[in-house]
Short mmCIF file of C-alpha atoms in Angstrom, two decimals:
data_model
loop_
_atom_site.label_atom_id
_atom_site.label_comp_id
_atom_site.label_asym_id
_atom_site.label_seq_id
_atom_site.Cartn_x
_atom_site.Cartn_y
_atom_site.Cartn_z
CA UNK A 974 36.54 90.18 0.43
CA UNK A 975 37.44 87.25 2.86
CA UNK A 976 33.54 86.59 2.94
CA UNK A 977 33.47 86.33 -0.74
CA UNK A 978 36.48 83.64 -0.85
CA UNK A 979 34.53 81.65 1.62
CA UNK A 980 31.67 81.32 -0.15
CA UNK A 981 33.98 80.30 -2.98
CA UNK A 982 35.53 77.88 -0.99
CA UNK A 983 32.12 76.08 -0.56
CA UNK A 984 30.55 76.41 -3.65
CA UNK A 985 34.12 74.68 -5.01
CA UNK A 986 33.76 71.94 -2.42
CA UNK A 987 30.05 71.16 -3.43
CA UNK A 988 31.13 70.45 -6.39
CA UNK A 989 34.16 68.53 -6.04
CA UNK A 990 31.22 66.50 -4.11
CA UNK A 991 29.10 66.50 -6.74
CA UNK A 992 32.07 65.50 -9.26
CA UNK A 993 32.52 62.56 -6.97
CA UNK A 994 29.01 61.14 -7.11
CA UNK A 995 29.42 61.89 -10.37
CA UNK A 996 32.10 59.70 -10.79
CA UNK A 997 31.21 56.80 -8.17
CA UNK A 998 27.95 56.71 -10.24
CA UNK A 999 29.64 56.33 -13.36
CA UNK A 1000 31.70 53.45 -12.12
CA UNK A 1001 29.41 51.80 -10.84
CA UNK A 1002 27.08 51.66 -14.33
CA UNK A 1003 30.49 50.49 -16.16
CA UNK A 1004 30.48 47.54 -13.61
CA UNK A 1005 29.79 43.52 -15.37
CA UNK A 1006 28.69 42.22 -11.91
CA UNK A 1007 24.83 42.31 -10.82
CA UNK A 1008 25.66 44.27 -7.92
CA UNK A 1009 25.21 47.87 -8.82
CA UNK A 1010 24.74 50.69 -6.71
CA UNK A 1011 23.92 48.49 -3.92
CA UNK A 1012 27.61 46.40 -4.02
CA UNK A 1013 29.46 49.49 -4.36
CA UNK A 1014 27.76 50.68 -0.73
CA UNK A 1015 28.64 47.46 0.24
CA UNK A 1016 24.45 47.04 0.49
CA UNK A 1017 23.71 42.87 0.44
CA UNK A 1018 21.43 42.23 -2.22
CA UNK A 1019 18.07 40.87 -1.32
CA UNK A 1020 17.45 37.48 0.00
CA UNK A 1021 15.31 36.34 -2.73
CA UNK A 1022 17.82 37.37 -5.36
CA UNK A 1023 20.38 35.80 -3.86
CA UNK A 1024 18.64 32.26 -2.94
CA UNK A 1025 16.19 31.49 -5.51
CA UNK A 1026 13.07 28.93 -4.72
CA UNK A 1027 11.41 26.50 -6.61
CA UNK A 1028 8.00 26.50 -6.21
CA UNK A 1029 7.81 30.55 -5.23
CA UNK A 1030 6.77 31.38 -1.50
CA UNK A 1031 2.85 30.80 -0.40
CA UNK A 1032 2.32 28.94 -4.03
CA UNK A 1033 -0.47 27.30 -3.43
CA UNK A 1034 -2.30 23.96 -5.18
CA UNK A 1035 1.70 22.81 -6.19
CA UNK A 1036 1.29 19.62 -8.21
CA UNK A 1037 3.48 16.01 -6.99
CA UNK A 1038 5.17 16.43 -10.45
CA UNK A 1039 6.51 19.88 -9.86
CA UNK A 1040 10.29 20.79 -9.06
CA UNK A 1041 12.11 21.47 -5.38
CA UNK A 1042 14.88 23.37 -6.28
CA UNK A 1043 17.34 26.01 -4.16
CA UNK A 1044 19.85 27.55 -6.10
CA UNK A 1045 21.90 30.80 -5.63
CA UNK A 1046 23.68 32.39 -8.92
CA UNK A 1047 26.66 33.00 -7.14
CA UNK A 1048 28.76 31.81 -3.66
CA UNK A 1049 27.29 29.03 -2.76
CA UNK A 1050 24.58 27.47 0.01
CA UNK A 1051 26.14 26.72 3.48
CA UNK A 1052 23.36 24.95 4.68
CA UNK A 1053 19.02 23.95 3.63
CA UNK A 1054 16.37 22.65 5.89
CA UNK A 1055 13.20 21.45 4.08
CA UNK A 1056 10.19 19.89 6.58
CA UNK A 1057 7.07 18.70 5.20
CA UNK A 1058 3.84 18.66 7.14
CA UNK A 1059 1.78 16.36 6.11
CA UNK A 1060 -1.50 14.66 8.16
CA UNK A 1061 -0.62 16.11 11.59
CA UNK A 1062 3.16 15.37 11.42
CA UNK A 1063 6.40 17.03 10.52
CA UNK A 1064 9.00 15.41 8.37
CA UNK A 1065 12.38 16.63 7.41
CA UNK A 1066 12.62 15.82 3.71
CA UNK A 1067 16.22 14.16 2.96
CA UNK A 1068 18.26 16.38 0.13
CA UNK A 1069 22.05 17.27 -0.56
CA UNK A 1070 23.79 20.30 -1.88
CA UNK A 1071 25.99 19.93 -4.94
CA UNK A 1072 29.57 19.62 -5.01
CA UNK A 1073 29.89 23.58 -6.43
CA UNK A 1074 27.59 24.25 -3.75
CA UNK A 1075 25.05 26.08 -6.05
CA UNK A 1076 22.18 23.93 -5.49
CA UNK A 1077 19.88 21.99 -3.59
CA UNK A 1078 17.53 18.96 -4.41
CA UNK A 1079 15.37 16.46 -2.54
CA UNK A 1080 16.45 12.85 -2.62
CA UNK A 1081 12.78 12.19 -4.44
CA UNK A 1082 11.66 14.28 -6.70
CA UNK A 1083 7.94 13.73 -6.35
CA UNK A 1084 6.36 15.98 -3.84
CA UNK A 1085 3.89 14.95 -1.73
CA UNK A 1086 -0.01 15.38 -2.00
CA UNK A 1087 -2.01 17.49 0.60
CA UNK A 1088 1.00 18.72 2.37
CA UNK A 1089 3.01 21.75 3.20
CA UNK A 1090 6.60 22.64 2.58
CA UNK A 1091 9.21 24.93 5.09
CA UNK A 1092 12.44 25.73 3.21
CA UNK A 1093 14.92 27.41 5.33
CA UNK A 1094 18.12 28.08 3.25
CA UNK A 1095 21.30 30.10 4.52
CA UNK A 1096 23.91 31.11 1.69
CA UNK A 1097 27.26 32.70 1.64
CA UNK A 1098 28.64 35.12 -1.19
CA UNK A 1099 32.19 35.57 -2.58
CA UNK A 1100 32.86 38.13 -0.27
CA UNK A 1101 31.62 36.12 2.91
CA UNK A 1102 28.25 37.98 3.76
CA UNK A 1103 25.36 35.65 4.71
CA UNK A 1104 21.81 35.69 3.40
CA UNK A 1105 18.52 33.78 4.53
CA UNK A 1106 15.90 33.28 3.07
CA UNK A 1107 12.38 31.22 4.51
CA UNK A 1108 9.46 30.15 2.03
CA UNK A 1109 6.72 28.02 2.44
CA UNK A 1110 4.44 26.12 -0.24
CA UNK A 1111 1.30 23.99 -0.61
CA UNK A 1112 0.46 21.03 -2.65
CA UNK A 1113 -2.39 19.76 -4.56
CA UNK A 1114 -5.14 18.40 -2.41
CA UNK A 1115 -6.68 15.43 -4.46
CA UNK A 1116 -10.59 15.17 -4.54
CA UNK A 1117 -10.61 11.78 -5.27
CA UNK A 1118 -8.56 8.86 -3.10
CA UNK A 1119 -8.07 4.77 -3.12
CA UNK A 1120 -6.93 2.86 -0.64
CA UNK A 1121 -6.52 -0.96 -0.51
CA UNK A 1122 -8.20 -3.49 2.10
CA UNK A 1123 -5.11 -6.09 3.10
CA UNK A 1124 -5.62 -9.71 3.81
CA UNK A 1125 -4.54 -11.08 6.47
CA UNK A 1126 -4.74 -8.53 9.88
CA UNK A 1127 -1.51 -7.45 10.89
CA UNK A 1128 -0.02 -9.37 14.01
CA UNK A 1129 -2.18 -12.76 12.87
CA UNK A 1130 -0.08 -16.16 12.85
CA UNK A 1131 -1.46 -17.84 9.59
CA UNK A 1132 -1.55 -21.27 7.80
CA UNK A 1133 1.12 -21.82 5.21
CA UNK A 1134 -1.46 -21.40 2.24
CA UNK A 1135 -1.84 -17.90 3.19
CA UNK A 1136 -1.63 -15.44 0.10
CA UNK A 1137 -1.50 -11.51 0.65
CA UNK A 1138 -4.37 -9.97 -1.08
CA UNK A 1139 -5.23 -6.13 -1.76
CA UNK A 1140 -8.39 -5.50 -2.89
CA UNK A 1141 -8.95 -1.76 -3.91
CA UNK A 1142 -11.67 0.15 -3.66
CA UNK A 1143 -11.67 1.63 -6.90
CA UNK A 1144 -10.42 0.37 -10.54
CA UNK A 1145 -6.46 1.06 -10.70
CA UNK A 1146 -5.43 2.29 -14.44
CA UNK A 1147 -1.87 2.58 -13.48
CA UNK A 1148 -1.26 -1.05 -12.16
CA UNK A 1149 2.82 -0.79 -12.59
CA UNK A 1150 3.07 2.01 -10.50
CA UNK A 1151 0.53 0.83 -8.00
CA UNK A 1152 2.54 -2.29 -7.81
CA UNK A 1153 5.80 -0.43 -7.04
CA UNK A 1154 4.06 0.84 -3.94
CA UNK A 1155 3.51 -2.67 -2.57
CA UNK A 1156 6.83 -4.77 -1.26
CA UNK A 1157 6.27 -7.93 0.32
CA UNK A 1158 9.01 -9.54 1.63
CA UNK A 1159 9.68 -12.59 4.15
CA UNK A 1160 12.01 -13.75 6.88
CA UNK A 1161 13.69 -16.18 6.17
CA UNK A 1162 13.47 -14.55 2.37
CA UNK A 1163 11.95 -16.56 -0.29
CA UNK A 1164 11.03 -15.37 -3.79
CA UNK A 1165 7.62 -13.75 -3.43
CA UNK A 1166 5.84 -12.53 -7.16
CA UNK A 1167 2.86 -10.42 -7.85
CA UNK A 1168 -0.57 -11.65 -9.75
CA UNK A 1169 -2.83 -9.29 -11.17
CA UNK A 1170 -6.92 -10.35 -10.88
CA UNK A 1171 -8.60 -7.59 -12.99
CA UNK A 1172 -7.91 -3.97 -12.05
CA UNK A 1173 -8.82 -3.76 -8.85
CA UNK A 1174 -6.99 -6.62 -6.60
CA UNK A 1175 -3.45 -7.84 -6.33
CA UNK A 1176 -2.44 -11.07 -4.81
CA UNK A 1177 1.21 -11.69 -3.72
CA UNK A 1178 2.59 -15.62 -2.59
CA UNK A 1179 5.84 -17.51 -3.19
CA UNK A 1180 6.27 -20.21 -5.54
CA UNK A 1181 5.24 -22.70 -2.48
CA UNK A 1182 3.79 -22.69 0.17
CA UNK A 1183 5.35 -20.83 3.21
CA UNK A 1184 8.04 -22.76 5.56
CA UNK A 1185 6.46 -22.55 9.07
CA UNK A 1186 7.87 -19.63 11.39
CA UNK A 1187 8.28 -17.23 8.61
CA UNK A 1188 7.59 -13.65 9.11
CA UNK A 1189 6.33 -11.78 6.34
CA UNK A 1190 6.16 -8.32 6.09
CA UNK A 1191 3.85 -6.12 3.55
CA UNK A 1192 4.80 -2.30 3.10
CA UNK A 1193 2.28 -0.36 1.62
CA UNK A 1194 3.59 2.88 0.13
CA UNK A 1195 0.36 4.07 -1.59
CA UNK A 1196 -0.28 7.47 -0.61
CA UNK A 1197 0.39 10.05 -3.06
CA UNK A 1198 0.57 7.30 -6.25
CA UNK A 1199 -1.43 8.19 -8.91
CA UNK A 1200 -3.58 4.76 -9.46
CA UNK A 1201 -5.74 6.20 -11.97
CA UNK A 1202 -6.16 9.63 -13.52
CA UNK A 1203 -6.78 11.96 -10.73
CA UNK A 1204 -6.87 9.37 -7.99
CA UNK A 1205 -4.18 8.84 -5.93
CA UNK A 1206 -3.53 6.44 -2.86
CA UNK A 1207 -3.87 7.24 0.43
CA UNK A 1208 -1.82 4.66 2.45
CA UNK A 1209 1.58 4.82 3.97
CA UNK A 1210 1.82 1.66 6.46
CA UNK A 1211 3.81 -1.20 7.42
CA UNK A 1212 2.00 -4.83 8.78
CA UNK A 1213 3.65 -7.97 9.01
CA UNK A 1214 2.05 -11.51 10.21
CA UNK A 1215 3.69 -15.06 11.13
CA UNK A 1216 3.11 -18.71 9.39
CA UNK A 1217 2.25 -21.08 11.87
CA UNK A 1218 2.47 -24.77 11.30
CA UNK A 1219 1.72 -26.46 8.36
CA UNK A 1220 -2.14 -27.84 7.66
CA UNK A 1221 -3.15 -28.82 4.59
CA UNK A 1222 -6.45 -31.60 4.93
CA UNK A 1223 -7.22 -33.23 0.91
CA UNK A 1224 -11.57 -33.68 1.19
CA UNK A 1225 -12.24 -36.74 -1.45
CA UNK A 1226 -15.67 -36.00 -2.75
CA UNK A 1227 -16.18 -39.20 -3.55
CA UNK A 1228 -14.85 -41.32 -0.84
CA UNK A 1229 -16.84 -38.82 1.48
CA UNK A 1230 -13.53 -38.31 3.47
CA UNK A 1231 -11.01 -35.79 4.75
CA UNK A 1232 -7.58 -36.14 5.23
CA UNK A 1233 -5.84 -33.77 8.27
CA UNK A 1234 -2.24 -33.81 7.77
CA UNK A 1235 -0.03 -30.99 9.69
CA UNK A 1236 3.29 -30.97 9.08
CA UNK A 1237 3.24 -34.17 6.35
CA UNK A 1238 1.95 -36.22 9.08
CA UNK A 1239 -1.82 -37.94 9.59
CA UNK A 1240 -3.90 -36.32 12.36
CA UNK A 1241 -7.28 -37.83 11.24
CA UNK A 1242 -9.53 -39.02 8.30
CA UNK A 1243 -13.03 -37.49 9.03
CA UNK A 1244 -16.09 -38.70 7.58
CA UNK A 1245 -17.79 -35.56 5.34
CA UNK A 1246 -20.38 -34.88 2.85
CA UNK A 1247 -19.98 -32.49 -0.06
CA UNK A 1248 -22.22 -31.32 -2.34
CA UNK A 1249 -25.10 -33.04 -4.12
CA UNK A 1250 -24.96 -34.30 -7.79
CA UNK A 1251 -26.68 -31.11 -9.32
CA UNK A 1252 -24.77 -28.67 -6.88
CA UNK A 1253 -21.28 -30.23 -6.79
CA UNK A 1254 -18.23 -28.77 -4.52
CA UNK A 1255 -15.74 -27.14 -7.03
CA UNK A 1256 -12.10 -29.33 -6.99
CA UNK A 1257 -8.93 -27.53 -6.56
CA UNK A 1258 -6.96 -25.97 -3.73
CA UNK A 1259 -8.99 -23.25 -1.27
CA UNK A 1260 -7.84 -21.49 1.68
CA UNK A 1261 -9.36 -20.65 5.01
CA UNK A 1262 -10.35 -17.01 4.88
CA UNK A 1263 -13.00 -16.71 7.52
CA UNK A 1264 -13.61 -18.40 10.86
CA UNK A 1265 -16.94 -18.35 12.33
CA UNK A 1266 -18.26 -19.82 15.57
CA UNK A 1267 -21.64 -19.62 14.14
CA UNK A 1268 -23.37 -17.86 10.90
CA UNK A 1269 -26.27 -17.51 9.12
CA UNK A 1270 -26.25 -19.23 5.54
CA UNK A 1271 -29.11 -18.28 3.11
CA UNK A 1272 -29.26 -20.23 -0.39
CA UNK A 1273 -30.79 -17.12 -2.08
CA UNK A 1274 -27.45 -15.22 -1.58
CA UNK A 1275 -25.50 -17.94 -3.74
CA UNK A 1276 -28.14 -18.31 -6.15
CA UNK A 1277 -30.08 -21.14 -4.42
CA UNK A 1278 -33.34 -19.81 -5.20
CA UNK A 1279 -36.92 -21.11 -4.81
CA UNK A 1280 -39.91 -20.26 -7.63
CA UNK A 1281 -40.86 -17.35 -5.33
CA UNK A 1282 -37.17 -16.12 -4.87
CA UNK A 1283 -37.09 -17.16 -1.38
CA UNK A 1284 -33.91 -19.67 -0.81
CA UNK A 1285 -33.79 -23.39 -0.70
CA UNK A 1286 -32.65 -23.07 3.13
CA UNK A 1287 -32.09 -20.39 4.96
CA UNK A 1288 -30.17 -22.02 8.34
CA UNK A 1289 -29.87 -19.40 11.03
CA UNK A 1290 -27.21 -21.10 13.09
CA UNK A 1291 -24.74 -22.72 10.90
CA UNK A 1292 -21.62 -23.93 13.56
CA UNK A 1293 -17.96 -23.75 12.55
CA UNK A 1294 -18.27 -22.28 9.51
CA UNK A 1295 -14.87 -21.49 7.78
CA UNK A 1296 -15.26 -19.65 3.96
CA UNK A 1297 -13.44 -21.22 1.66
CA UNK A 1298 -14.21 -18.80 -1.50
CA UNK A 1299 -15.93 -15.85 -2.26
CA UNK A 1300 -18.87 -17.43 -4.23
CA UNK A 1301 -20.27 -18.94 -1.11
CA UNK A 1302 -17.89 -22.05 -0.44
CA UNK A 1303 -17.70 -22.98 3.18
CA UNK A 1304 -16.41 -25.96 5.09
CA UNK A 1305 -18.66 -26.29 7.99
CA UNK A 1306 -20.75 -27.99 10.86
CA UNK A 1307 -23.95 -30.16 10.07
CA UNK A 1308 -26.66 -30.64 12.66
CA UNK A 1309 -29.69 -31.05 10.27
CA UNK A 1310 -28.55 -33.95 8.12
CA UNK A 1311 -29.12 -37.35 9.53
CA UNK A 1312 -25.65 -38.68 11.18
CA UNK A 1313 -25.85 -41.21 8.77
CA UNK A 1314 -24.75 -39.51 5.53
CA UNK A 1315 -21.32 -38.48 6.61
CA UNK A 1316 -18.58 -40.24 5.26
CA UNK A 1317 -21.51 -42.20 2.60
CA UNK A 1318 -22.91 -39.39 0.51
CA UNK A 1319 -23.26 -35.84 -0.65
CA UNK A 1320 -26.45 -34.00 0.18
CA UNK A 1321 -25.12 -30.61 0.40
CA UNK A 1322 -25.60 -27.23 -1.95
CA UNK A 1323 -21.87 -27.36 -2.93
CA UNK A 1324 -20.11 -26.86 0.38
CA UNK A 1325 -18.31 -29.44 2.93
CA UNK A 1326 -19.95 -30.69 5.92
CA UNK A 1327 -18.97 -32.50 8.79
CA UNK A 1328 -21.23 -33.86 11.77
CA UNK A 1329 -22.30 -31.31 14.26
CA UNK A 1330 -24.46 -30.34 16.91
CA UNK A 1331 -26.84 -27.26 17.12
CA UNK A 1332 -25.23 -24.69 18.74
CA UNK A 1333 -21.99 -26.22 17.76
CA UNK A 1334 -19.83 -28.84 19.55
CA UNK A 1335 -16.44 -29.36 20.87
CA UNK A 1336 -16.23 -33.05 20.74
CA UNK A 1337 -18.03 -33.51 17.34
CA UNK A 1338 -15.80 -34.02 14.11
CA UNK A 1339 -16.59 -30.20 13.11
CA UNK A 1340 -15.41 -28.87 16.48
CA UNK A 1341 -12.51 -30.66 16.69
CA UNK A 1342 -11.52 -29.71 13.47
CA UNK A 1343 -12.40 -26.33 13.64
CA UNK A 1344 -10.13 -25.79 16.96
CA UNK A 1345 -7.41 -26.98 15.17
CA UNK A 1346 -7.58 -24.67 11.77
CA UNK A 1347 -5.90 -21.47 10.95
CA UNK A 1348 -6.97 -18.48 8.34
CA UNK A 1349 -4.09 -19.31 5.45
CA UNK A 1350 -4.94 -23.60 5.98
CA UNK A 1351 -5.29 -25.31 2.65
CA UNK A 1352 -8.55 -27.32 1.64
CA UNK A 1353 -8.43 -29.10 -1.33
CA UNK A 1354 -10.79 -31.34 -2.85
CA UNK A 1355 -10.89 -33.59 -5.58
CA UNK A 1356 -12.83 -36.41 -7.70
CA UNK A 1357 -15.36 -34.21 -7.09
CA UNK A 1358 -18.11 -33.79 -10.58
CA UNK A 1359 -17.33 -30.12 -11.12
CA UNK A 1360 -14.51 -27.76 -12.52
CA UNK A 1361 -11.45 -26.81 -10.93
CA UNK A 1362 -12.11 -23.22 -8.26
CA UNK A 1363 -10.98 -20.22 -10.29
CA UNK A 1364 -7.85 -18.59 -8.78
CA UNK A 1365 -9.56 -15.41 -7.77
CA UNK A 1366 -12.53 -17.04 -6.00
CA UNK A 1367 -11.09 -16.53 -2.68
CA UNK A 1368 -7.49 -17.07 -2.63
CA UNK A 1369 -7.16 -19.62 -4.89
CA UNK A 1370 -3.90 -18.82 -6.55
CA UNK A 1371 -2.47 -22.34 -5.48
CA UNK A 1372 -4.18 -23.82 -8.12
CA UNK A 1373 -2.48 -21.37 -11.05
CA UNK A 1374 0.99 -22.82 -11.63
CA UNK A 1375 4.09 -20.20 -10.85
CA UNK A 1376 5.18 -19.45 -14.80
CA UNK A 1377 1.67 -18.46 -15.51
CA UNK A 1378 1.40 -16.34 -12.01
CA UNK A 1379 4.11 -14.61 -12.53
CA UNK A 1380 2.85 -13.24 -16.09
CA UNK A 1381 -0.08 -11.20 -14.30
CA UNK A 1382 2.79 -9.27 -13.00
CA UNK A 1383 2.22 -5.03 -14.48
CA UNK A 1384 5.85 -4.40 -14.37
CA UNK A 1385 7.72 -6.13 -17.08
#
């Protein structure tokens, strides 16, 4: 008999055990919160269902449009990390969590191009347990790229007609937000605009020319902009240059003469000859953009052709040549033309000359001058029988007044 009671006893406590479950389980379905089972064993919910991430771990070809986001659905986030690897180098990427502490977003909202994200994200619930959670992501690669070649080099002291020009290597469709990416900006600060030339270079100067000393400084924040469908910039860099002092020499075509004044004053009139009467020099304002010691000048490049489409001269050894514009322009040393045409006519095939020596001389008028010329100097000529030089023929803003320079601005 007392071995029948205790098997009584047991089968009644297995199912006062089983009542319990029972009842535990039935609690627990009646429950509103998100919990369950797990919350009433006190079991933390999974990481990823407490910290949610926007793009989802190892997503792969993310686009620069697509949302950062860490969020939890309840507690709140006690602390993110977010780096970004990108060309070699790790970057923390700046963020803040909300004031209810439920979520987390990057201070810019545009991802990056051919880079990686690390999020690292801790949270705390209402009843203080801590979760972490670690996800990584990859963005779009780009097939195609532009990038934009800068004038002047960085670290180059410059003449005061100097005008910062980008010339890209492929046509830009979205011009305003290509623009956005470029900030110029000067020490002492003067007002400098934008100028359009086509879609494919953009030209930034002041209204003037630059005071002497000033340190200008050109940020290029291309990379990752898209510049045309599918094509985004490359460049993320910082240059800067210095004005020297000011040189600006005025080349009368038809007194044969050039004036050298630096800094307002008179440093010489020297005797030139510009070009003949059916291949005059163009009038307006031009600006040094090449030095050469010595180059080779061939008329069949510039359209100077002969019958058999060999060119009127082809001069292997031309001294102190310094470009003027991009059709061919050049002021430069003469060695070939008899000494006495300088300063009494104009022989040449539209550029400026001044006496020389072969080989190129110190002590003649195109050394001396030469020696004392920056990139950035200002040549302008005038009475000269031919049309003004076209403002994007070489940097020849100056000669586009600053109302009408400021319209080829994309960002209105």
């Amino acid at each position: 008999m007392r071995h029948v009671q205790g098997r009584a006893r047991r089968a009644g406590a297995a199912l006062a055990a089983v009542l319990t479950w029972a009842g535990l389980l039935a609690g627990a379905a009646g429950c509103t919160t998100d919990g369950g089972f797990d919350e009433v064993l006190d079991k933390p919910p999974a990481p990823e269902d407490v910290i949610r991430v926007m793009p989802e771990d190892d997503s792969k070809d993310v686009r620069p449009e697509d949302r950062l986001l860490v969020r939890v659905p309840g507690g709140r986030l006690e602390s993110v990390r977010v780096v970004k690897s990108q060309d070699a180098q790790e970057t923390p990427v700046p963020g803040r969590i909300s004031k209810d502490g439920r979520r987390w977003e990057p201070a810019d909202a545009r991802l990056a191009l051919a880079a990686r994200y690390t999020i690292d994200a801790v949270a705390v619930d209402g009843q203080g347990r801590r979760s972490a959670r670690h996800t990584t992501f990859a963005t779009h690669v780009p097939d195609e790229r532009f990038i934009g070649y800068v004038a002047p080099e960085d670290r180059s002291t410059v003449g005061t007609g100097m005008i910062v020009s980008l010339e890209f290597n492929r046509a830009i469709e979205n011009r305003a937000a290509v623009e956005r990416a470029v900030e110029v900006t000067a020490e002492p600060a003067v007002e400098i605009r934008p100028h359009w030339f086509g879609t494919a270079r953009l030209d930034f100067r002041p209204r003037d020319y630059w005071k002497p000393g000033t340190r200008v400084t050109v940020a290029l924040r291309l990379r990752d902009v898209e510049g045309a469908r599918g094509v985004y910039g490359l460049q993320h860099k910082t240059f800067s240059f210095t004005v020297g002092r000011h040189q600006v020499s005025l080349v009368d075509a038809a007194e044969h003469t050039m004036e050298v004044r630096r800094d307002d004053e008179l440093l010489a009139t020297v005797p030139i000859t510009a070009g003949a009467p059916r291949m005059t020099t163009y009038n307006g304002k031009m600006v040094v953009t090449e030095m050469l010691e010595l180059t080779r000048m061939n008329g069949a490049t510039v359209g100077f052709k002969k019958k058999n489409g060999k060119g009127e001269y082809d001069i292997p050894d031309v001294p102190h040549a310094m470009r003027l514009t991009d059709s061919g322009t050049f002021l430069h040393g003469n060695y070939w033309a008899d000494a006495s045409v300088f300063g009494h006519g104009n022989v040449s095939h539209g550029c400026v000359g001044l006496r020389d020596v072969k080989g190129g001389g110190t002590d003649t008028p195109a050394g001396w001058f030469f020696d004392r010329s920056l990139i950035g100097d200002v040549v302008e000529v005038v009475h000269s029988n031919d049309k003004k030089v076209a403002p994007d023929n070489g940097l020849g803003g100056w000669n586009m007044g600053w109302k009408e320079w400021k319209a080829g601005s994309a960002v209105k």
